[in-house]
mmCIF file of C-alpha atoms in Angstrom:
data_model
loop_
_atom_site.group_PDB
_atom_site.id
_atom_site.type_symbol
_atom_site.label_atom_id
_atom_site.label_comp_id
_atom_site.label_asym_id
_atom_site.label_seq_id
_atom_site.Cartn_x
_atom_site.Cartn_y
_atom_site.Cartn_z
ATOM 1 C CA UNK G 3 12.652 18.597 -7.947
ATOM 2 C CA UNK G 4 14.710 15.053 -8.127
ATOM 3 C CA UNK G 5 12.484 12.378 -7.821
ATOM 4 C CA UNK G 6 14.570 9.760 -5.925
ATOM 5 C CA UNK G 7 13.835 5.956 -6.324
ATOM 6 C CA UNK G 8 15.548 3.942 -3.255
ATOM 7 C CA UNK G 9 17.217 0.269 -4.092
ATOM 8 C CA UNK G 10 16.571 -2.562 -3.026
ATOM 9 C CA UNK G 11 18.178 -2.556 0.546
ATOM 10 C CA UNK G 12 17.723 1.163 1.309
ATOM 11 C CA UNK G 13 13.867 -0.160 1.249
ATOM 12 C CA UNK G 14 14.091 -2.614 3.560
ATOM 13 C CA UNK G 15 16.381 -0.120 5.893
ATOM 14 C CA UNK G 16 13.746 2.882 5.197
ATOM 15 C CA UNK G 17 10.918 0.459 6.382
ATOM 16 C CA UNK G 18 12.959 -0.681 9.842
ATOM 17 C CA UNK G 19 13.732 3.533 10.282
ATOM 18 C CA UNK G 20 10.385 4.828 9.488
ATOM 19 C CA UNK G 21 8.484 1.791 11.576
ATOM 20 C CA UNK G 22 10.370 2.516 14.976
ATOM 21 C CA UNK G 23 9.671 6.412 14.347
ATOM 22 C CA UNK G 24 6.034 5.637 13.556
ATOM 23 C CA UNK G 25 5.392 3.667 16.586
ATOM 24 C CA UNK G 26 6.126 6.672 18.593
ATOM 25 C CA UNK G 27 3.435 8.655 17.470
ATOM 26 C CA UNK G 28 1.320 5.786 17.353
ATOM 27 C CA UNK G 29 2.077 5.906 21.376
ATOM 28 C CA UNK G 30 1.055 9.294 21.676
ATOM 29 C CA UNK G 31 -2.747 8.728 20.522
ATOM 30 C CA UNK G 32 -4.071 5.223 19.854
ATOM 31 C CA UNK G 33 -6.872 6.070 17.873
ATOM 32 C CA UNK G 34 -4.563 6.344 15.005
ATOM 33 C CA UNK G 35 -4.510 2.812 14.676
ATOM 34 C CA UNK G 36 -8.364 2.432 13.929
ATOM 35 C CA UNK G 37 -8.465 3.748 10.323
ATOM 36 C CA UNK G 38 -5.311 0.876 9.805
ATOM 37 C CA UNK G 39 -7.228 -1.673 11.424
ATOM 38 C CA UNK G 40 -10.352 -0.608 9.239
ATOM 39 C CA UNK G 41 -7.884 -1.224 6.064
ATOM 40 C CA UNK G 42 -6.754 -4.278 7.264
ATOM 41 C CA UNK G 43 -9.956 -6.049 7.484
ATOM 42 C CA UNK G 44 -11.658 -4.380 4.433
ATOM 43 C CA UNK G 45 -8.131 -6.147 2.448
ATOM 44 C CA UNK G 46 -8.692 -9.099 4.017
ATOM 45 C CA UNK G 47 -12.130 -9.583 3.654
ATOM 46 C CA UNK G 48 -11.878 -8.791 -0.098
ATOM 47 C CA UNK G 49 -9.558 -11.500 -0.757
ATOM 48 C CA UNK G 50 -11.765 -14.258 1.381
ATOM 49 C CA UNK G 51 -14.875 -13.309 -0.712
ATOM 50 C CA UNK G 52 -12.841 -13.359 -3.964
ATOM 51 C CA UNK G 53 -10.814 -16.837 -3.064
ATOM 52 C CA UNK G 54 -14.474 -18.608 -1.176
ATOM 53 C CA UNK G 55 -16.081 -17.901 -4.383
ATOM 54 C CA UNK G 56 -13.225 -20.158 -6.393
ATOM 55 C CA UNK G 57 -13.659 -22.800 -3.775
ATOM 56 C CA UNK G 58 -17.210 -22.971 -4.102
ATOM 57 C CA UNK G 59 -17.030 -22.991 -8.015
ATOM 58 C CA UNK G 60 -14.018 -25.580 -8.019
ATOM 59 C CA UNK G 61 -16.142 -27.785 -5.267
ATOM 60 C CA UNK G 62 -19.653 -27.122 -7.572
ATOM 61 C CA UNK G 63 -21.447 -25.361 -4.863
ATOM 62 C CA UNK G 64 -23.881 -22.966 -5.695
ATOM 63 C CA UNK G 65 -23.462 -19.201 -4.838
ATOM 64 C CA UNK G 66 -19.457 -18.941 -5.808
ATOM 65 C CA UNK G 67 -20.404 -16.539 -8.942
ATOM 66 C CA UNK G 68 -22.191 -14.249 -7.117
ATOM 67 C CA UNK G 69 -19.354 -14.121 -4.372
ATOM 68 C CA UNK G 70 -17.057 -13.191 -7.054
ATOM 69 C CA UNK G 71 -19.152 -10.656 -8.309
ATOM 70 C CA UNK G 72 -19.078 -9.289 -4.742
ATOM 71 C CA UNK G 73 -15.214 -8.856 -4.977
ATOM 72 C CA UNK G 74 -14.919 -7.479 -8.153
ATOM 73 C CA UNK G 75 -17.766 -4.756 -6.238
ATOM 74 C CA UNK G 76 -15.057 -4.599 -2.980
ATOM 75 C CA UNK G 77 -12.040 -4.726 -5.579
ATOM 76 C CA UNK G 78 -13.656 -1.235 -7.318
ATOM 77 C CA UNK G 79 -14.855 0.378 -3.812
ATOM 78 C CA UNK G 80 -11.415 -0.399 -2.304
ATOM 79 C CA UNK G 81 -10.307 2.812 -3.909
ATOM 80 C CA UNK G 82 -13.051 5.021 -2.295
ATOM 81 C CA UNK G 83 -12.835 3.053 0.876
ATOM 82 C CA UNK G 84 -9.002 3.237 1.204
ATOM 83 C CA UNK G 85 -8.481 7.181 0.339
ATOM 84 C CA UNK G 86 -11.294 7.307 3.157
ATOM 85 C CA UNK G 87 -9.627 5.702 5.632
ATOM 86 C CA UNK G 88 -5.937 7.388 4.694
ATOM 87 C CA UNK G 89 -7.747 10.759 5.033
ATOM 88 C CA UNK G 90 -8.767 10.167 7.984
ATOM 89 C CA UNK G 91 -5.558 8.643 9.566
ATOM 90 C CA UNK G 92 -4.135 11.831 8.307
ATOM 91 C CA UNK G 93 -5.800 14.123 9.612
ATOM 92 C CA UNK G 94 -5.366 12.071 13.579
ATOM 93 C CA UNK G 95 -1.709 12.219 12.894
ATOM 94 C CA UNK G 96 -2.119 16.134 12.281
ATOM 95 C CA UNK G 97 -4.146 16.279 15.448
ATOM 96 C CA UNK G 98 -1.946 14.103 17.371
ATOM 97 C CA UNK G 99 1.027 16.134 16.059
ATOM 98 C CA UNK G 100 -0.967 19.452 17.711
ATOM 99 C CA UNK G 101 -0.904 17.638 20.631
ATOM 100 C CA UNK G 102 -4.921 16.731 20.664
ATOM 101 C CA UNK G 103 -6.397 13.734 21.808
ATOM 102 C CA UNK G 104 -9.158 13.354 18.684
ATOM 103 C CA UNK G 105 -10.579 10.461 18.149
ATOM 104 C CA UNK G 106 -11.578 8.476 15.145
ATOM 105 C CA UNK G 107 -14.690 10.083 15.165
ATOM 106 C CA UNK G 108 -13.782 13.336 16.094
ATOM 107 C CA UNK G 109 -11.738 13.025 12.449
ATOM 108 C CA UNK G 110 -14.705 11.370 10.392
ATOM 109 C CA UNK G 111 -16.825 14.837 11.502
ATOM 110 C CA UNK G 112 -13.899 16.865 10.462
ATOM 111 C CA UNK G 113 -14.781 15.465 6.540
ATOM 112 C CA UNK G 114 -18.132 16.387 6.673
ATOM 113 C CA UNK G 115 -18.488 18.096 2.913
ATOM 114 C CA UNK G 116 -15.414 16.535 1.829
ATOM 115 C CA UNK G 117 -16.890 13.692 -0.228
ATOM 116 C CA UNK G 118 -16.376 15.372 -3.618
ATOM 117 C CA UNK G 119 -12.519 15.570 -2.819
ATOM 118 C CA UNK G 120 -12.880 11.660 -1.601
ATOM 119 C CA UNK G 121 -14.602 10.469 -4.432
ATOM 120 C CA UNK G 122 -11.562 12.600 -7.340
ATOM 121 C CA UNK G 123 -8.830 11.318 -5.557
ATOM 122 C CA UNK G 124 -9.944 7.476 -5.555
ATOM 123 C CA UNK G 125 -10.921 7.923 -9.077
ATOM 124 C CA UNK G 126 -7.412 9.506 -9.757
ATOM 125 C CA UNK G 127 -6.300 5.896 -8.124
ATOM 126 C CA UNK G 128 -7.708 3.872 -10.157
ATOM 127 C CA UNK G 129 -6.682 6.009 -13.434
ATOM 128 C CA UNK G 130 -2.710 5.434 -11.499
ATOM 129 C CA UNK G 131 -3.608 1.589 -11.076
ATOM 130 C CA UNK G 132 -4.389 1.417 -14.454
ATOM 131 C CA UNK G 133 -1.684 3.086 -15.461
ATOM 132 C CA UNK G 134 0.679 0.929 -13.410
ATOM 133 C CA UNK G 135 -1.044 -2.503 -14.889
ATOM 134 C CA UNK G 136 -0.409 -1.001 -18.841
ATOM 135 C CA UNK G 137 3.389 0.109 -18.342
ATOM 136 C CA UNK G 138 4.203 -3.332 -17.687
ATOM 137 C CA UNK G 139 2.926 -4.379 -21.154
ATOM 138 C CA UNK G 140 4.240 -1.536 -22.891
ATOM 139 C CA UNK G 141 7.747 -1.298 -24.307
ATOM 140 C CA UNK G 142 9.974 1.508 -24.900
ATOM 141 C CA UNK G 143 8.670 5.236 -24.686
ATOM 142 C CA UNK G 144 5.298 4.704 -24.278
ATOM 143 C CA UNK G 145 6.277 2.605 -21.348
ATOM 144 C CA UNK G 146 8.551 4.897 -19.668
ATOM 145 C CA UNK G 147 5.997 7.928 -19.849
ATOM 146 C CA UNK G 148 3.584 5.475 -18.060
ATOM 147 C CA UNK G 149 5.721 4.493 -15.445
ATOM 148 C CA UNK G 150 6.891 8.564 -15.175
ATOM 149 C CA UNK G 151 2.716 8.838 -15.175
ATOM 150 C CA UNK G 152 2.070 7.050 -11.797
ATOM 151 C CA UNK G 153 5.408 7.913 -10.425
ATOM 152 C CA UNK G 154 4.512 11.729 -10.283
ATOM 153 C CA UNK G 155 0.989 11.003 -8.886
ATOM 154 C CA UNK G 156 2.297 8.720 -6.612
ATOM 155 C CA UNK G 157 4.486 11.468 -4.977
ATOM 156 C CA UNK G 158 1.618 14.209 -6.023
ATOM 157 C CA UNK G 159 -0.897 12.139 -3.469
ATOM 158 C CA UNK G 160 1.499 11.930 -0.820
ATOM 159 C CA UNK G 161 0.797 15.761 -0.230
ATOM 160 C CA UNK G 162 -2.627 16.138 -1.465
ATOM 161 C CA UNK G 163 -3.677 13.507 1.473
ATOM 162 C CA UNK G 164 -2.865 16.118 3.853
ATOM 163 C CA UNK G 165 -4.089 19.350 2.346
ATOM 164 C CA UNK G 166 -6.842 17.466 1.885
ATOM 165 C CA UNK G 167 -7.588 16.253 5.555
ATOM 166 C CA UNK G 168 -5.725 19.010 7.032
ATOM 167 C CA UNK G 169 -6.898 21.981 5.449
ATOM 168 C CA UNK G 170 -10.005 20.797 3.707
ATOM 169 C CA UNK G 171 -8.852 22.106 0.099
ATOM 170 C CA UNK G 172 -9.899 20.564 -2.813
ATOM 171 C CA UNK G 173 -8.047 18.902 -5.613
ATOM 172 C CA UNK G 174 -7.231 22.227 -7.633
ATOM 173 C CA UNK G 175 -6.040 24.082 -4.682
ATOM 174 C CA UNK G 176 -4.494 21.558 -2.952
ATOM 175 C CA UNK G 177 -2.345 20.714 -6.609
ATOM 176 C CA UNK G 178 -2.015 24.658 -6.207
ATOM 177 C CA UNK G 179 -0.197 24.464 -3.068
ATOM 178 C CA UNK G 180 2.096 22.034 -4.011
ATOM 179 C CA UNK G 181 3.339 23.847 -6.855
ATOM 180 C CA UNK G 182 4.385 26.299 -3.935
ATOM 181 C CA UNK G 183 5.349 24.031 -1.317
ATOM 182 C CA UNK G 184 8.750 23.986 -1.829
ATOM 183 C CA UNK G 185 9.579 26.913 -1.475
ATOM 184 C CA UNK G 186 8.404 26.532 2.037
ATOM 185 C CA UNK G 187 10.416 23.994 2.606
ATOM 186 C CA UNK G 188 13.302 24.096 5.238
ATOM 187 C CA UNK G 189 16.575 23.991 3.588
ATOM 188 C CA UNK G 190 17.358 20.660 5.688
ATOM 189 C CA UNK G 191 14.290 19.434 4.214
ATOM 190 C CA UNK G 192 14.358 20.026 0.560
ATOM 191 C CA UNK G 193 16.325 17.124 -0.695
ATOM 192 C CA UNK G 194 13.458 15.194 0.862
ATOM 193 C CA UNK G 195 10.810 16.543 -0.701
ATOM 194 C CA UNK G 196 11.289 14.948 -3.879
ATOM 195 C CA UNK G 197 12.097 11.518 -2.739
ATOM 196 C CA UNK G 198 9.981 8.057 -2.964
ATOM 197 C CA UNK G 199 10.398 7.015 0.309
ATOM 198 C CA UNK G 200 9.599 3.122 0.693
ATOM 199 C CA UNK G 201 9.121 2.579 -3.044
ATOM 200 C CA UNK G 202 9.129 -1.146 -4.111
ATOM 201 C CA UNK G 203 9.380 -2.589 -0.820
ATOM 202 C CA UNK G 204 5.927 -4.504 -0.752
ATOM 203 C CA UNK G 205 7.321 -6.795 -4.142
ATOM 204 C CA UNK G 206 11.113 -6.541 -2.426
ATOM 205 C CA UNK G 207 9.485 -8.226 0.939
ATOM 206 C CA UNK G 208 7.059 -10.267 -0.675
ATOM 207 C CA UNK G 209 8.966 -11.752 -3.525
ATOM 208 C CA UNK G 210 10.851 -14.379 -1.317
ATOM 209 C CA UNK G 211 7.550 -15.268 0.533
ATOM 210 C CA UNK G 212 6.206 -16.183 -2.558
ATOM 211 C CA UNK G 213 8.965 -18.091 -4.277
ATOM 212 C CA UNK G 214 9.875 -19.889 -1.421
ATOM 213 C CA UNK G 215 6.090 -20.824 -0.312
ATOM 214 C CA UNK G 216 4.913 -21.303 -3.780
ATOM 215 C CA UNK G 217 7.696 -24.282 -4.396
ATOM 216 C CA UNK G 218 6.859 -25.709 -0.571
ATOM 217 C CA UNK G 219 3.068 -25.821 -1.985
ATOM 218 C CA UNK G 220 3.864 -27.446 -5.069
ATOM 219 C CA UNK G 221 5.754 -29.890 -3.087
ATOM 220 C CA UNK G 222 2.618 -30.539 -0.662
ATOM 221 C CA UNK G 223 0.677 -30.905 -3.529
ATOM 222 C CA UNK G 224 2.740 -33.967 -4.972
ATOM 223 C CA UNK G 225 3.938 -35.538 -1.730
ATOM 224 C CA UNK G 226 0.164 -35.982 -0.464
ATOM 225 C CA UNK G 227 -2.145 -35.326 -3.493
ATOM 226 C CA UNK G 228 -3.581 -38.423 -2.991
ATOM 227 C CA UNK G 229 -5.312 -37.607 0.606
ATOM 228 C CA UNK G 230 -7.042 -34.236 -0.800
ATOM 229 C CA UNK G 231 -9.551 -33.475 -2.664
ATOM 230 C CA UNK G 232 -10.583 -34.549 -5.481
ATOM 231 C CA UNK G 233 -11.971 -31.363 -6.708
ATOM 232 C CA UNK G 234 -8.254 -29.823 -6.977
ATOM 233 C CA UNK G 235 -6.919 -32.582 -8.507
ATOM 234 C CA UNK G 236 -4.802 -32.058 -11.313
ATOM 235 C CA UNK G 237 -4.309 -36.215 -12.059
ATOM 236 C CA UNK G 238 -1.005 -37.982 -12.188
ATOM 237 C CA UNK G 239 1.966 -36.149 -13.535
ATOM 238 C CA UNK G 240 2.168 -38.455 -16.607
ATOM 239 C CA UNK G 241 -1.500 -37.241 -17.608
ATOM 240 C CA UNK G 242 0.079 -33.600 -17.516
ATOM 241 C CA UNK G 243 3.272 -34.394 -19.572
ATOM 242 C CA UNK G 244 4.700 -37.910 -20.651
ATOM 243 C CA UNK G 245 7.968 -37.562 -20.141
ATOM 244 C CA UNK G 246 8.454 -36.275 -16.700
ATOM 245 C CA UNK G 247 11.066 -38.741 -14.898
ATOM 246 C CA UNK G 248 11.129 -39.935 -11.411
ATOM 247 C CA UNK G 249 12.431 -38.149 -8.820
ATOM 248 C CA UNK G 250 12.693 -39.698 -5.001
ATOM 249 C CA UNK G 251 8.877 -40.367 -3.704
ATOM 250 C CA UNK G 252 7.502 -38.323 -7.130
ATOM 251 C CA UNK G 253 7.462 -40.080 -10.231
ATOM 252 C CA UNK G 254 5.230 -40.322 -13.406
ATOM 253 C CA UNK G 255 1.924 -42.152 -11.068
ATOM 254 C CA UNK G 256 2.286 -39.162 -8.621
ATOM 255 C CA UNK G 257 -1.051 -37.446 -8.580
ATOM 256 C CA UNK G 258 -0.885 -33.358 -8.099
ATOM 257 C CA UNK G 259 -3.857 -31.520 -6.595
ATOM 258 C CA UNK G 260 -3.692 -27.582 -6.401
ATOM 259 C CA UNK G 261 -5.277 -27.395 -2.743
ATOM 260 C CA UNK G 262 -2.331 -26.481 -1.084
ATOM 261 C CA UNK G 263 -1.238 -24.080 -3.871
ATOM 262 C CA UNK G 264 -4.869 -22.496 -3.641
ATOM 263 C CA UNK G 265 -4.003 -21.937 -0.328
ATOM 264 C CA UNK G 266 -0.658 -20.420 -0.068
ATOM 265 C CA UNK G 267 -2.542 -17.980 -2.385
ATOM 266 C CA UNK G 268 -5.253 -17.479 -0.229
ATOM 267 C CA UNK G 269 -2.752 -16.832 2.327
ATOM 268 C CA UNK G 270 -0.029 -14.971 0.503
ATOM 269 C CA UNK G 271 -2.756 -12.320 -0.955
ATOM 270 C CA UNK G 272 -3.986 -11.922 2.881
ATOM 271 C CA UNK G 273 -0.380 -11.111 3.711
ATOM 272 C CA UNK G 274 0.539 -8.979 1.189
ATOM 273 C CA UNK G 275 -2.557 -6.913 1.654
ATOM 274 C CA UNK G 276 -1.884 -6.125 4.843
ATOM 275 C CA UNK G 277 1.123 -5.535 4.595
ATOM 276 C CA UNK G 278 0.566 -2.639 1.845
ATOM 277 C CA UNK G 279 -2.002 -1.243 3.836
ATOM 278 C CA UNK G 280 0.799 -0.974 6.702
ATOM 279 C CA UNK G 281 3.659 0.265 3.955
ATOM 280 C CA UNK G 282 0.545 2.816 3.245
ATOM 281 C CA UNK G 283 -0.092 3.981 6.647
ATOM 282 C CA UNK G 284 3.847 4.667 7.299
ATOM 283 C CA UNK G 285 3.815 6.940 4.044
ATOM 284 C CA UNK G 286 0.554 8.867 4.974
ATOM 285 C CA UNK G 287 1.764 9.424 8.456
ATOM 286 C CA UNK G 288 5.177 10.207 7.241
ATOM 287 C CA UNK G 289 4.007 13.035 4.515
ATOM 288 C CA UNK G 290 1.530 14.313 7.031
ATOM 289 C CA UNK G 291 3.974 14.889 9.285
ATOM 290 C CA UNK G 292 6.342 16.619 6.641
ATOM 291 C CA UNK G 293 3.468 18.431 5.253
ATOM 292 C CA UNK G 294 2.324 19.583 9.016
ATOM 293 C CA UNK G 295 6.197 20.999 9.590
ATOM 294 C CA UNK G 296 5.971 22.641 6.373
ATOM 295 C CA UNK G 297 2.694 24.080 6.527
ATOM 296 C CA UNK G 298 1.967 24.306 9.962
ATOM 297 C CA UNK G 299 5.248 24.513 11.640
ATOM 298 C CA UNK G 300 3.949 26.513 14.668
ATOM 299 C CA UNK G 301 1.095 24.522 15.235
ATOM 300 C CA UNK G 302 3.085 21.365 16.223
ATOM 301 C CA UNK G 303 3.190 20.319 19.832
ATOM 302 C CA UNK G 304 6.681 21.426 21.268
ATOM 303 C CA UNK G 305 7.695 17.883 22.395
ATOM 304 C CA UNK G 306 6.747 16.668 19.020
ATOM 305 C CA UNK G 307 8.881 19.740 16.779
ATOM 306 C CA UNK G 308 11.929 18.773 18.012
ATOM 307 C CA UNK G 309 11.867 14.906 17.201
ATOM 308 C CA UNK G 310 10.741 15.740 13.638
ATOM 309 C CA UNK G 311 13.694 16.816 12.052
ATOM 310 C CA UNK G 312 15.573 13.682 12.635
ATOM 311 C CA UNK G 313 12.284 11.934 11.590
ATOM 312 C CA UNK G 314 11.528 13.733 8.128
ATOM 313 C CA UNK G 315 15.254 14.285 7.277
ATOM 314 C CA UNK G 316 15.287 10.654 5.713
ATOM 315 C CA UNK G 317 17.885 11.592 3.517
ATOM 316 C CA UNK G 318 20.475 11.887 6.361
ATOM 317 C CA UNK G 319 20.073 8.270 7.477
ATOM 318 C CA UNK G 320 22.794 5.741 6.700
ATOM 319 C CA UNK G 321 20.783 3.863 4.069
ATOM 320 C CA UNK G 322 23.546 1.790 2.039
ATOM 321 C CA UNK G 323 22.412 1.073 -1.450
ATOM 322 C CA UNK G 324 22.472 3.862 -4.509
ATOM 323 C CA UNK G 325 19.805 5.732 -5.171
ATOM 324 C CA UNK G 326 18.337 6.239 -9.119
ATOM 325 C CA UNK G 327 16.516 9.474 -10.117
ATOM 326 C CA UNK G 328 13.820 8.724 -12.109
#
């Protein structure tokens, strides 16, 4: 099996491809968005507790410790809460896909007696987050059998979501079945299976946003320092280093406070958390789909086979940019 990595502008083209095809099955049953929605506000609300607790600490109001003992609590849960929430968006896109009208909470009954399965697979995430966080601090080969590490789970979980949620199997079968799966595979399908579809595109997206809106927050922060306050304030810029010259309206007297830096971060974190939660959505409906022609090929609603094939067959698209194996 190649394991395909795309570049940087075949990400950006997979995301505008696999978004238009993923708001047509989002029009076929609404409900699908509620796990998403459920993501988005768990992110968000993680990042407000863990940022609220700063500003309380920086400000010296009481309770900002214990806020930021809440979100490292939300920052470990997010695991169990997310592979939730993905199970259970996968299995409405199956049922949506069969051409049933389930709801959110005709999927959460559907996981009754599932919560081992739940609980292995978020703990497997945070082993891959882990493992992600130490292969960018190790060199050479240990670093390249980390990165191969999360890699392989990353496109291992992409199809043990579904087994999972569709066929209620647990971790050893479901790993079982995957060892087999390609051989089930249609043969306009198979170059597919092995690729990383969307890989890198939340850092290729969010890179400019924070380059570009870090520097225009630095800039706040010198230009009108003096009006905020004081409890961000870093002093004037000759305080931080002697010898910085003048330069226009900012010069050595020009006093820097961090408030609007604090919060373009506040904002930028908000942003890109909901915008992986969205990148992750698009992959678990995308796999589920593949997973449910694969698997359950007869199952699928006729109007819905059809459309697949141009869907899943990512591979065919006219993505510009040279892909690496890994």
């Amino acid at each position: 099996m190649d394991f395909n990595k795309p570049g940087r502008r075949e990400r950006l083209s997979q995301l505008g491809f696999l978004m238009r095809h993923t708001f047509s099955i989002l029009g076929r049953n609404g409900a699908i968005l509620a796990p998403v929605y459920a993501m988005w506000i768990y992110a968000a609300a993680m990042v407000a507790v863990f940022f609220i607790g700063i500003y309380l600490i920086a400000t010296g109001a009481g309770g900002g410790g214990w806020l930021l003992f809440g979100g490292l609590i939300m920052f470990v849960y997010k695991f169990f809460f997310y592979n939730r929430a993905e199970l259970i968006l996968s299995r409405l896109t199956f049922d949506t896909a069969t051409g049933s009208s389930a709801t959110r909470q005709d999927a959460r009954s559907a996981f009754a007696g599932l919560s081992a399965q739940t609980r292995r697979l978020a703990l497997i995430d945070m082993a891959a987050a882990w493992i992600n966080c130490r292969k960018n601090k190790e060199g050479g080969l240990m670093g390249l059998i980390l990165g191969g590490l999360g890699e392989v789970w990353d496109l291992v979980n992409h199809f043990l979501l579904p087994a999972v949620a569709v066929d209620r199997l647990n971790l050893r079968e479901g790993i079982s079945r995957l060892k087999r799966l390609k051989d089930h595979v249609p043969e306009t399908l198979v170059g597919v299976f092995g690729i990383d579809i969307l890989g890198g595109v939340v850092g290729t997206v969010m890179g400019p946003v924070y380059l570009f809106g870090g520097l225009a927050a630095i800039g706040c922060g010198l230009l009108f320092g003096d009006n905020m306050p004081a409890a961000f304030s870093a002093g004037a810029l000759h305080d931080l280093s002697p010898d910085i010259p003048a330069f226009g309206p900012i010069g050595p007297e020009t006093v820097f406070n961090w408030l609007p830096l604090f919060v373009f971060a506040f904002v930028g974190f908000v942003l890109h958390g909901l915008f992986a939660r969205t990148v992750t959505a698009i992959e678990v409906i995308y796999f589920t789909l593949f997973y449910s022609r694969i698997m359950h090929g007869e199952a699928l609603d006729p109007g819905i086979r059809a459309d697949l094939k141009g869907y899943l067959d990512i591979n065919d698209q006219d993505f510009s940019s040279a892909e690496a194996p890994a």
